[in-house]
């Protein structure tokens, strides 16, 4: 469509003004114009194809589509439930009548009038491309909120602010250098003590006299070392006491096990005593039986004589 076609109706003219405001261009070819197709190019880069801009189109069939932002063109129409369709099945009811199956699908809501499609397309692009991608510049780059605020604040700062910031940065660098020197003092002093130098404090103080807090720091470290040594000795004493308790508990355990074993099984003396009692009882029984047999034999001899 050209400018004259947009200006033939007030509604088309309103659409044309919105296109100029949003920098939307009509890039329809002559063939598309003859077929009733209108293609718009938006001033927003395509995420899938960074070298091209987003294009949307209105078709005479009632569809509005996105032309190049996916693997294939997809409809931008609203979705609605289609009218139910019925298909005959092989099943029958108890009277022999055929049964039907109902199908409903979700389809696009067509827009048959062209000016309605264009107005809908303007509203859709404004909401889903211009507003949702408000932080995206024409080149397709995303600008975060913090970066935008920082750039704006930096642009509004005066030269005096930059000078003060540079002085603060220099002060920070000086502090970092002093911390590095203090760290070096600590390391040298520790090395002096490790090597067994008795005058380590004096040499460290003479070598690094500009750092007045070095000796105080050394005293602090020595006190902490003494505290740590006392804690270590206390832990060692506690460990020794625990080991002695463990040995004592093991001895008590062995003693209890021996007592339990004696309680369960009899001693050798008790076994021998029980065995001798049993033998005497058996011998007594045998003697009784022998005496009974002899008495019966004597009685029988008397009767026979």
Coordinates of C-alpha atoms in Angstrom, one line a residue:
X1 CA 0.0 0.0 0.0
X2 CA 1.2 3.5 -0.7
X3 CA 0.4 6.8 1.1
X4 CA -2.6 7.5 -1.0
X5 CA -4.2 4.2 -0.1
X6 CA -3.6 4.9 3.6
X7 CA -5.1 8.4 3.4
X8 CA -8.4 7.4 1.8
X9 CA -10.1 6.7 5.1
X10 CA -9.8 8.2 8.6
X11 CA -9.1 4.9 10.2
X12 CA -6.3 4.2 7.7
X13 CA -4.9 7.6 8.2
X14 CA -4.8 7.0 12.0
X15 CA -2.9 3.8 11.3
X16 CA -0.5 5.7 9.0
X17 CA 0.2 8.3 11.7
X18 CA 1.0 5.6 14.3
X19 CA 3.3 3.9 11.8
X20 CA 5.2 7.2 11.3
X21 CA 5.4 7.7 15.1
X22 CA 6.7 4.1 15.7
X23 CA 9.0 4.2 12.6
X24 CA 7.2 1.3 11.0
X25 CA 7.7 0.9 7.3
X26 CA 5.4 -0.7 4.7
X27 CA 7.6 -3.0 2.6
X28 CA 4.9 -4.8 0.7
X29 CA 5.9 -5.8 -2.9
X30 CA 3.6 -5.2 -5.9
X31 CA 2.6 -8.8 -6.0
X32 CA 1.7 -8.9 -2.3
X33 CA -0.3 -5.6 -2.8
X34 CA -2.3 -7.3 -5.6
X35 CA -2.9 -10.3 -3.4
X36 CA -4.2 -8.1 -0.5
X37 CA -1.1 -8.7 1.7
X38 CA 0.5 -5.9 3.7
X39 CA 4.0 -6.4 5.2
X40 CA 5.4 -4.1 7.8
X41 CA 9.0 -3.8 9.0
X42 CA 9.6 -2.8 12.6
X43 CA 12.6 -0.8 13.8
X44 CA 13.6 -3.7 16.1
X45 CA 16.3 -6.3 15.4
X46 CA 15.3 -9.9 15.1
X47 CA 16.8 -12.1 17.9
X48 CA 16.9 -15.2 15.6
X49 CA 18.4 -13.3 12.7
X50 CA 20.4 -10.4 14.0
X51 CA 21.1 -9.0 10.5
X52 CA 17.4 -8.4 9.8
X53 CA 14.5 -6.5 11.4
X54 CA 11.2 -8.0 12.5
X55 CA 8.5 -8.2 9.9
X56 CA 4.8 -8.7 10.4
X57 CA 2.1 -9.1 7.8
X58 CA -1.7 -8.9 7.3
X59 CA -3.3 -11.4 4.9
X60 CA -6.6 -11.2 3.0
X61 CA -7.6 -14.6 4.5
X62 CA -8.0 -12.9 7.9
X63 CA -4.6 -14.0 9.4
X64 CA -1.9 -11.7 10.8
X65 CA 1.5 -13.3 11.1
X66 CA 5.1 -12.8 12.2
X67 CA 7.2 -13.4 9.1
X68 CA 10.8 -14.0 10.3
X69 CA 11.0 -14.5 14.1
X70 CA 10.9 -18.3 14.3
X71 CA 11.5 -21.5 12.4
X72 CA 8.4 -20.7 10.3
X73 CA 5.8 -17.9 10.1
X74 CA 3.3 -18.1 13.0
X75 CA -0.1 -16.5 13.5
X76 CA -0.6 -13.5 15.8
X77 CA -4.4 -13.9 15.9
X78 CA -6.2 -14.6 19.1
X79 CA -7.1 -18.2 19.8
X80 CA -10.6 -19.6 20.2
X81 CA -12.4 -22.9 20.4
X82 CA -13.7 -24.1 17.0
X83 CA -17.2 -25.3 16.4
X84 CA -17.6 -29.0 17.3
X85 CA -17.4 -31.6 14.5
X86 CA -19.0 -35.0 14.5
X87 CA -17.6 -38.2 12.9
X88 CA -19.3 -41.5 12.6
X89 CA -17.7 -44.5 14.4
X90 CA -17.9 -48.3 13.9
X91 CA -19.9 -48.7 17.1
X92 CA -23.7 -48.8 17.4
X93 CA -26.1 -48.3 20.3
X94 CA -28.6 -50.9 21.6
X95 CA -31.1 -49.9 18.9
X96 CA -28.5 -50.5 16.1
X97 CA -28.0 -46.8 15.4
X98 CA -24.4 -45.6 14.7
X99 CA -22.5 -43.7 17.3
X100 CA -20.7 -40.4 16.6
X101 CA -17.5 -38.9 18.1
X102 CA -17.3 -35.1 18.8
X103 CA -14.1 -33.2 18.1
X104 CA -13.2 -29.6 19.0
X105 CA -10.0 -27.8 18.2
X106 CA -8.3 -24.6 19.2
X107 CA -8.0 -22.4 16.1
X108 CA -7.2 -18.7 15.2
X109 CA -9.9 -16.1 15.4
X110 CA -9.8 -14.6 11.9
X111 CA -10.1 -10.9 11.2
X112 CA -11.9 -10.6 7.8
X113 CA -11.8 -6.7 7.5
X114 CA -8.4 -5.3 6.5
X115 CA -8.5 -2.1 8.6
X116 CA -9.4 -4.2 11.7
X117 CA -6.3 -6.4 11.0
X118 CA -4.1 -3.3 10.7
X119 CA -5.4 -1.8 13.9
X120 CA -5.0 -5.2 15.7
X121 CA -1.4 -5.5 14.3
X122 CA -0.5 -2.0 15.5
X123 CA -1.8 -2.8 19.0
X124 CA 0.0 -6.2 19.1
X125 CA 3.4 -4.8 17.9
X126 CA 3.1 -1.9 20.4
X127 CA 2.5 -4.3 23.4
X128 CA 4.7 -7.2 22.5
X129 CA 7.7 -5.6 20.7
X130 CA 8.0 -1.9 21.6
X131 CA 6.9 -2.1 25.3
X132 CA 8.4 -5.5 26.2
X133 CA 11.7 -4.7 24.4
X134 CA 11.9 -1.1 25.6
X135 CA 15.5 -1.6 26.8
X136 CA 16.6 -2.9 23.4
X137 CA 18.2 -0.5 21.0
X138 CA 17.9 -0.6 17.3
X139 CA 21.1 -2.7 16.9
X140 CA 19.4 -5.4 18.9
X141 CA 21.5 -5.0 22.0
X142 CA 19.8 -5.2 25.4
X143 CA 20.6 -2.3 27.8
X144 CA 20.1 -3.2 31.5
X145 CA 18.5 -0.7 33.9
X146 CA 21.6 -0.3 36.0
X147 CA 23.8 0.5 33.0
X148 CA 21.3 3.0 31.7
X149 CA 21.1 4.8 35.1
X150 CA 24.9 4.7 35.4
X151 CA 25.4 6.2 31.9
X152 CA 22.8 8.9 32.5
X153 CA 24.4 9.8 35.9
X154 CA 27.9 9.9 34.4
X155 CA 26.7 12.2 31.6
X156 CA 25.2 14.6 34.1
X157 CA 28.3 14.8 36.4
X158 CA 30.5 17.9 36.5
X159 CA 34.3 18.0 36.1
X160 CA 34.6 18.7 39.9
X161 CA 32.9 15.4 40.7
X162 CA 35.3 13.5 38.4
X163 CA 38.3 15.3 40.1
X164 CA 37.0 14.3 43.6
X165 CA 36.5 10.7 42.4
X166 CA 40.1 10.6 41.1
X167 CA 41.4 11.9 44.5
X168 CA 39.4 9.2 46.3
X169 CA 40.8 6.6 44.0
X170 CA 44.3 7.8 44.7
X171 CA 43.6 7.7 48.5
X172 CA 42.3 4.1 48.1
X173 CA 45.5 3.2 46.2
X174 CA 47.6 4.7 49.0
X175 CA 45.7 2.7 51.6
X176 CA 46.3 -0.5 49.6
X177 CA 50.1 0.3 49.4
X178 CA 50.2 0.8 53.2
X179 CA 48.4 -2.5 53.8
X180 CA 50.9 -4.2 51.6
X181 CA 53.8 -2.8 53.5
X182 CA 52.3 -3.9 56.8
X183 CA 51.9 -7.4 55.5
X184 CA 55.5 -7.4 54.4
X185 CA 56.5 -6.3 58.0
X186 CA 54.6 -9.2 59.5
X187 CA 56.2 -11.7 57.1
X188 CA 59.7 -10.4 57.8
X189 CA 59.2 -10.5 61.5
X190 CA 57.8 -14.0 61.4
X191 CA 60.8 -15.1 59.4
X192 CA 63.2 -13.6 61.9
X193 CA 61.5 -15.5 64.8
X194 CA 61.5 -18.7 62.8
X195 CA 65.3 -18.4 62.1
X196 CA 65.9 -18.0 65.9
X197 CA 67.1 -14.4 65.8
X198 CA 67.0 -13.1 69.3
X199 CA 67.1 -9.5 68.2
X200 CA 64.3 -10.0 65.6
X201 CA 62.2 -7.3 67.1
X202 CA 65.0 -4.7 67.1
X203 CA 66.0 -5.4 63.5
X204 CA 62.4 -5.4 62.4
X205 CA 61.8 -2.1 64.2
X206 CA 65.0 -0.5 62.7
X207 CA 64.3 -1.8 59.2
X208 CA 60.7 -0.7 59.1
X209 CA 60.7 2.3 61.5
X210 CA 58.2 4.2 59.3
X211 CA 55.5 1.7 60.3
X212 CA 54.9 2.6 63.9
X213 CA 52.3 -0.1 64.5
X214 CA 54.5 -3.0 63.6
X215 CA 55.8 -3.7 67.2
X216 CA 52.3 -3.4 68.7
X217 CA 51.1 -5.9 66.1
X218 CA 54.0 -8.2 67.0
X219 CA 53.1 -8.0 70.7
X220 CA 49.6 -8.9 69.7
X221 CA 50.7 -11.9 67.7
X222 CA 52.9 -13.1 70.6
X223 CA 50.0 -12.9 73.1
X224 CA 47.8 -14.8 70.7
X225 CA 50.6 -17.4 70.3
X226 CA 50.8 -17.8 74.1
X227 CA 47.0 -18.2 74.3
X228 CA 47.1 -20.8 71.5
X229 CA 49.9 -22.7 73.3
X230 CA 47.9 -22.8 76.6
X231 CA 44.9 -24.0 74.7
X232 CA 47.0 -26.7 73.0
X233 CA 48.4 -27.9 76.4
X234 CA 44.9 -28.0 77.8
X235 CA 43.8 -30.1 74.9
X236 CA 46.8 -32.4 75.3
X237 CA 46.0 -32.9 79.0
X238 CA 42.4 -33.6 78.2
X239 CA 43.4 -36.2 75.6
X240 CA 45.7 -37.9 78.0
X241 CA 43.0 -38.1 80.7
X242 CA 40.6 -39.5 78.1
X243 CA 43.1 -42.2 77.1
X244 CA 43.6 -43.2 80.7
X245 CA 39.8 -43.5 81.2
X246 CA 39.6 -45.7 78.0
X247 CA 42.3 -48.0 79.4
X248 CA 40.5 -48.2 82.8
X249 CA 37.2 -49.0 81.0
X250 CA 38.9 -51.7 79.0
X251 CA 40.3 -53.4 82.2
X252 CA 36.9 -53.2 83.8
X253 CA 35.4 -54.7 80.6
X254 CA 37.8 -57.7 80.7
X255 CA 37.0 -58.3 84.4
X256 CA 33.3 -58.3 83.8
X257 CA 33.7 -60.7 80.9
X258 CA 35.6 -63.1 83.2
X259 CA 33.0 -62.9 85.9
X260 CA 30.2 -63.5 83.4
X261 CA 32.1 -66.5 82.0
X262 CA 32.5 -68.0 85.5
X263 CA 28.8 -67.4 86.2
X264 CA 27.7 -69.2 83.0
X265 CA 30.0 -72.3 83.0
X266 CA 31.0 -74.3 86.3
X267 CA 34.6 -74.6 87.4
X268 CA 36.7 -77.7 87.1
X269 CA 36.3 -78.5 90.7
X270 CA 32.5 -78.4 90.5
X271 CA 32.5 -80.6 87.4
X272 CA 34.7 -83.3 89.1
X273 CA 32.6 -83.1 92.3
X274 CA 29.4 -83.6 90.3
X275 CA 30.9 -86.5 88.4
X276 CA 32.1 -88.3 91.6
X277 CA 28.6 -87.9 93.2
X278 CA 27.0 -89.5 90.1
X279 CA 29.4 -92.5 90.2
X280 CA 28.7 -93.2 93.9
X281 CA 25.0 -93.1 93.2
X282 CA 25.3 -95.6 90.4
X283 CA 27.5 -97.9 92.5
X284 CA 25.0 -97.8 95.3
X285 CA 22.3 -98.8 92.9
X286 CA 24.3 -101.7 91.6
X287 CA 25.1 -103.0 95.1
X288 CA 21.3 -102.9 95.9
X289 CA 20.5 -104.9 92.8
X290 CA 23.2 -107.5 93.6
X291 CA 22.0 -108.0 97.2
X292 CA 18.4 -108.4 95.9
X293 CA 19.6 -111.1 93.4
X294 CA 21.5 -113.0 96.1
X295 CA 18.5 -113.0 98.4
X296 CA 16.2 -114.4 95.7
X297 CA 18.8 -117.1 94.8
X298 CA 19.0 -118.2 98.5
X299 CA 15.2 -118.3 98.8
X300 CA 15.0 -120.5 95.8
X301 CA 17.6 -122.9 97.1
X302 CA 15.7 -123.3 100.4
X303 CA 12.5 -124.2 98.5
X304 CA 14.3 -126.7 96.4
X305 CA 16.1 -128.4 99.3

